[in-house]
Amino acid sequence: MITDSELVVLMEDQEVLKAVLKLKTDFLTSEMDFIHIGDDDFVSLVLLTPSIGIALSNNSISLYEELMLNRKARKLSRGSYFLKIDPISPAVNYLISNFEVWEDRFYDLIKLMLHTTLKDSPVISQAFFNKDARTGKLGRDILNAPYIFVKFLGFLFVEDVEDLLNKRGIEQAELKKVKYIGEKLGIAEAPVFQDFVESFELRELKRR
């Protein structure tokens, strides 16, 4: 799970901060109800986009998925969920209702945040995308992957980092969405992401 402290470190990069402020301004221009949302809470909202996209891949969000989204939102909320007014939950509901408008723009920001951490070390970045580094075993490849990528992978696509090593069922539409998001984030060719995609077990579509 990505922590609020790690978000602070990510936003110390001026390119990331500039992109966050630009996108936040555009978002608030469209919906002034969230004028008081902080930069950190806005980034938290952005990072929930893949989870929302996967949940919406079957055209509705189940109660379980709704609870999962709320748990993730609160963990990134920097303690603001102790206040009477939760700054993220209303924004999450708005994003769900207007998902097609913001989805790709939010993915672009996540991509920037992720690749900014990799570009700081070309050696690590080259190894990360090197097909020869793939062992074919997800657990081993996760252990060898950059720390921040594992944190991103765990938060963006499953409930927690620990779930990366557990057996996970997925519906066909959800798996298609995972692959789409991987393409949008520029990680589809990363061996560890490919292992991750192949580790899912397809399950039948459930009624919602």
Coordinates of C-alpha atoms in Angstrom, one line a residue:
M1 CA 0.0 0.0 0.0
I2 CA 1.3 3.4 -0.9
T3 CA 1.6 5.6 2.1
D4 CA 0.9 9.3 2.5
S5 CA 4.6 9.9 3.3
E6 CA 5.6 8.2 0.0
L7 CA 3.1 10.5 -1.9
V8 CA 4.9 13.5 -0.3
V9 CA 8.2 12.3 -1.6
L10 CA 6.8 11.7 -5.1
M11 CA 5.4 15.2 -5.2
E12 CA 8.7 16.7 -4.4
D13 CA 9.6 16.2 -8.0
Q14 CA 8.8 19.6 -9.7
E15 CA 7.5 18.0 -13.0
V16 CA 5.1 15.8 -11.0
L17 CA 4.0 18.7 -8.8
K18 CA 3.4 21.0 -11.9
A19 CA 1.3 18.2 -13.5
V20 CA -0.7 17.7 -10.3
L21 CA -1.5 21.4 -9.9
K22 CA -2.5 21.7 -13.6
L23 CA -4.8 18.7 -13.6
K24 CA -6.3 19.7 -10.2
T25 CA -7.1 23.2 -11.6
D26 CA -8.8 21.7 -14.6
F27 CA -10.8 19.3 -12.3
L28 CA -11.9 22.1 -10.0
T29 CA -12.9 24.3 -12.9
S30 CA -15.3 21.5 -13.9
E31 CA -16.6 20.8 -10.4
M32 CA -16.3 23.6 -7.9
D33 CA -17.9 21.5 -5.1
F34 CA -14.4 20.1 -4.5
I35 CA -12.7 23.5 -4.2
H36 CA -11.3 22.7 -0.8
I37 CA -9.7 19.4 -1.7
G38 CA -6.0 19.4 -0.9
D39 CA -3.2 18.5 -3.3
D40 CA -2.5 15.2 -1.5
D41 CA -6.2 14.2 -1.4
F42 CA -6.5 15.0 -5.1
V43 CA -3.5 12.7 -5.9
S44 CA -5.2 10.1 -3.8
L45 CA -8.3 10.4 -5.9
V46 CA -6.2 10.1 -9.1
L47 CA -4.5 6.9 -7.8
L48 CA -7.9 5.3 -7.2
T49 CA -8.7 5.6 -10.9
P50 CA -7.4 2.1 -11.9
S51 CA -9.4 0.5 -9.2
I52 CA -12.5 2.4 -10.2
G53 CA -11.9 1.5 -13.9
I54 CA -11.6 -2.2 -13.1
A55 CA -14.7 -2.1 -10.9
L56 CA -16.7 -0.4 -13.7
S57 CA -15.5 -2.8 -16.4
N58 CA -18.8 -4.8 -15.9
N59 CA -20.8 -1.5 -15.9
S60 CA -21.6 -1.5 -12.2
I61 CA -19.8 -1.4 -8.9
S62 CA -20.7 -4.1 -6.3
L63 CA -21.0 -3.4 -2.6
Y64 CA -17.7 -5.2 -2.0
E65 CA -15.9 -3.0 -4.6
E66 CA -17.4 0.1 -3.1
L67 CA -16.1 -0.9 0.4
M68 CA -12.7 -1.6 -1.1
L69 CA -12.6 1.8 -2.8
N70 CA -13.5 3.5 0.5
R71 CA -10.8 1.6 2.4
K72 CA -8.2 2.7 -0.2
A73 CA -9.4 6.3 -0.1
R74 CA -9.2 6.4 3.7
K75 CA -5.7 4.9 3.8
L76 CA -4.4 7.8 1.6
S77 CA -6.4 10.5 3.3
R78 CA -3.6 11.7 5.7
G79 CA -5.9 11.4 8.7
S80 CA -8.6 13.6 7.2
Y81 CA -11.1 10.8 7.6
F82 CA -11.3 11.6 11.3
L83 CA -12.9 14.9 10.4
K84 CA -16.6 15.2 10.1
I85 CA -16.3 15.9 6.3
D86 CA -14.5 13.3 4.3
P87 CA -12.7 15.2 1.4
I88 CA -12.3 12.1 -0.8
S89 CA -15.5 10.1 -0.7
P90 CA -17.7 12.7 -2.5
A91 CA -14.9 13.2 -5.1
V92 CA -14.8 9.4 -5.7
N93 CA -18.5 9.3 -6.2
Y94 CA -18.2 12.2 -8.7
L95 CA -15.4 10.5 -10.5
I96 CA -17.4 7.3 -10.8
S97 CA -20.3 9.2 -12.4
N98 CA -17.9 11.1 -14.8
F99 CA -15.3 8.4 -15.3
E100 CA -15.0 8.6 -19.1
V101 CA -14.2 12.3 -18.9
W102 CA -11.2 12.0 -16.5
E103 CA -10.0 8.4 -16.9
D104 CA -7.2 8.8 -19.4
R105 CA -6.0 12.2 -18.0
F106 CA -5.7 10.6 -14.6
Y107 CA -3.8 7.6 -16.0
D108 CA -1.4 10.1 -17.7
L109 CA -0.6 11.6 -14.3
I110 CA -0.1 8.2 -12.7
K111 CA 2.3 7.3 -15.6
L112 CA 4.3 10.4 -15.0
M113 CA 4.5 9.7 -11.2
L114 CA 5.6 6.1 -11.8
H115 CA 8.2 6.8 -14.6
T116 CA 9.7 9.8 -12.8
T117 CA 10.8 7.4 -10.0
L118 CA 12.3 5.1 -12.6
K119 CA 14.1 7.7 -14.7
D120 CA 16.1 8.8 -11.6
S121 CA 18.1 5.6 -12.0
P122 CA 18.6 4.5 -15.7
V123 CA 20.2 1.2 -14.6
I124 CA 17.1 0.2 -12.6
S125 CA 14.8 1.4 -15.4
Q126 CA 16.7 -0.7 -18.0
A127 CA 16.6 -3.8 -15.9
F128 CA 12.9 -3.2 -15.2
F129 CA 12.0 -3.5 -18.9
N130 CA 14.7 -6.1 -19.7
K131 CA 12.9 -9.3 -20.9
D132 CA 15.9 -11.4 -19.8
A133 CA 15.2 -10.3 -16.2
R134 CA 11.9 -12.3 -16.3
T135 CA 12.0 -15.5 -14.3
G136 CA 8.5 -16.6 -15.1
K137 CA 7.7 -16.6 -11.4
L138 CA 5.7 -13.7 -10.2
G139 CA 6.9 -13.9 -6.6
R140 CA 10.5 -13.9 -7.6
D141 CA 10.1 -11.1 -10.1
I142 CA 8.2 -8.9 -7.6
L143 CA 11.1 -9.4 -5.1
N144 CA 13.5 -8.2 -7.9
A145 CA 11.3 -5.2 -9.0
P146 CA 11.9 -1.6 -7.8
Y147 CA 10.3 -0.9 -4.5
I148 CA 8.0 1.9 -5.6
F149 CA 6.7 -0.1 -8.6
V150 CA 5.6 -2.9 -6.3
K151 CA 3.8 -0.4 -4.1
F152 CA 2.1 1.1 -7.2
L153 CA 1.2 -2.4 -8.5
G154 CA -0.3 -3.4 -5.2
F155 CA -2.3 -0.3 -4.7
L156 CA -3.5 0.3 -8.3
F157 CA -4.6 -3.2 -9.2
V158 CA -5.3 -5.2 -6.0
E159 CA -6.4 -4.4 -2.5
D160 CA -2.9 -4.6 -1.0
V161 CA 0.7 -5.6 -1.7
E162 CA 0.2 -8.9 0.0
D163 CA -2.5 -9.8 -2.5
L164 CA 0.1 -9.8 -5.3
L165 CA 1.3 -13.2 -4.2
N166 CA -2.1 -14.7 -3.5
K167 CA -4.2 -16.5 -6.1
R168 CA -6.7 -14.0 -7.6
G169 CA -9.7 -14.6 -9.7
I170 CA -10.8 -12.1 -12.3
E171 CA -13.6 -11.7 -14.8
Q172 CA -12.7 -11.4 -18.5
A173 CA -13.8 -7.7 -18.7
E174 CA -11.7 -6.9 -15.6
L175 CA -8.6 -8.5 -17.1
K176 CA -9.1 -6.6 -20.3
K177 CA -9.2 -3.4 -18.3
V178 CA -6.1 -4.3 -16.4
K179 CA -4.2 -4.8 -19.7
Y180 CA -5.6 -1.5 -21.0
I181 CA -4.4 0.3 -17.9
G182 CA -1.0 -1.3 -18.2
E183 CA -0.8 0.1 -21.7
K184 CA -1.8 3.6 -20.6
L185 CA 0.7 3.6 -17.8
G186 CA 3.5 2.4 -20.1
I187 CA 4.3 -0.7 -18.1
A188 CA 2.7 -3.4 -20.4
E189 CA 6.1 -4.5 -21.6
A190 CA 7.6 -4.8 -18.1
P191 CA 8.3 -8.5 -17.4
V192 CA 6.9 -8.3 -13.8
F193 CA 3.7 -6.7 -15.1
Q194 CA 3.3 -9.5 -17.7
D195 CA 3.8 -12.1 -15.0
F196 CA 1.2 -10.3 -12.9
V197 CA -1.4 -10.3 -15.7
E198 CA -0.8 -14.0 -16.4
S199 CA -1.2 -14.9 -12.7
F200 CA -4.9 -14.2 -12.7
E201 CA -7.4 -17.1 -12.9
L202 CA -10.4 -16.3 -15.0
R203 CA -13.8 -16.7 -13.3
E204 CA -17.3 -16.6 -14.6
L205 CA -19.2 -13.3 -14.7
K206 CA -21.2 -12.8 -11.5
R207 CA -24.6 -11.1 -11.3
R208 CA -24.3 -7.7 -9.6

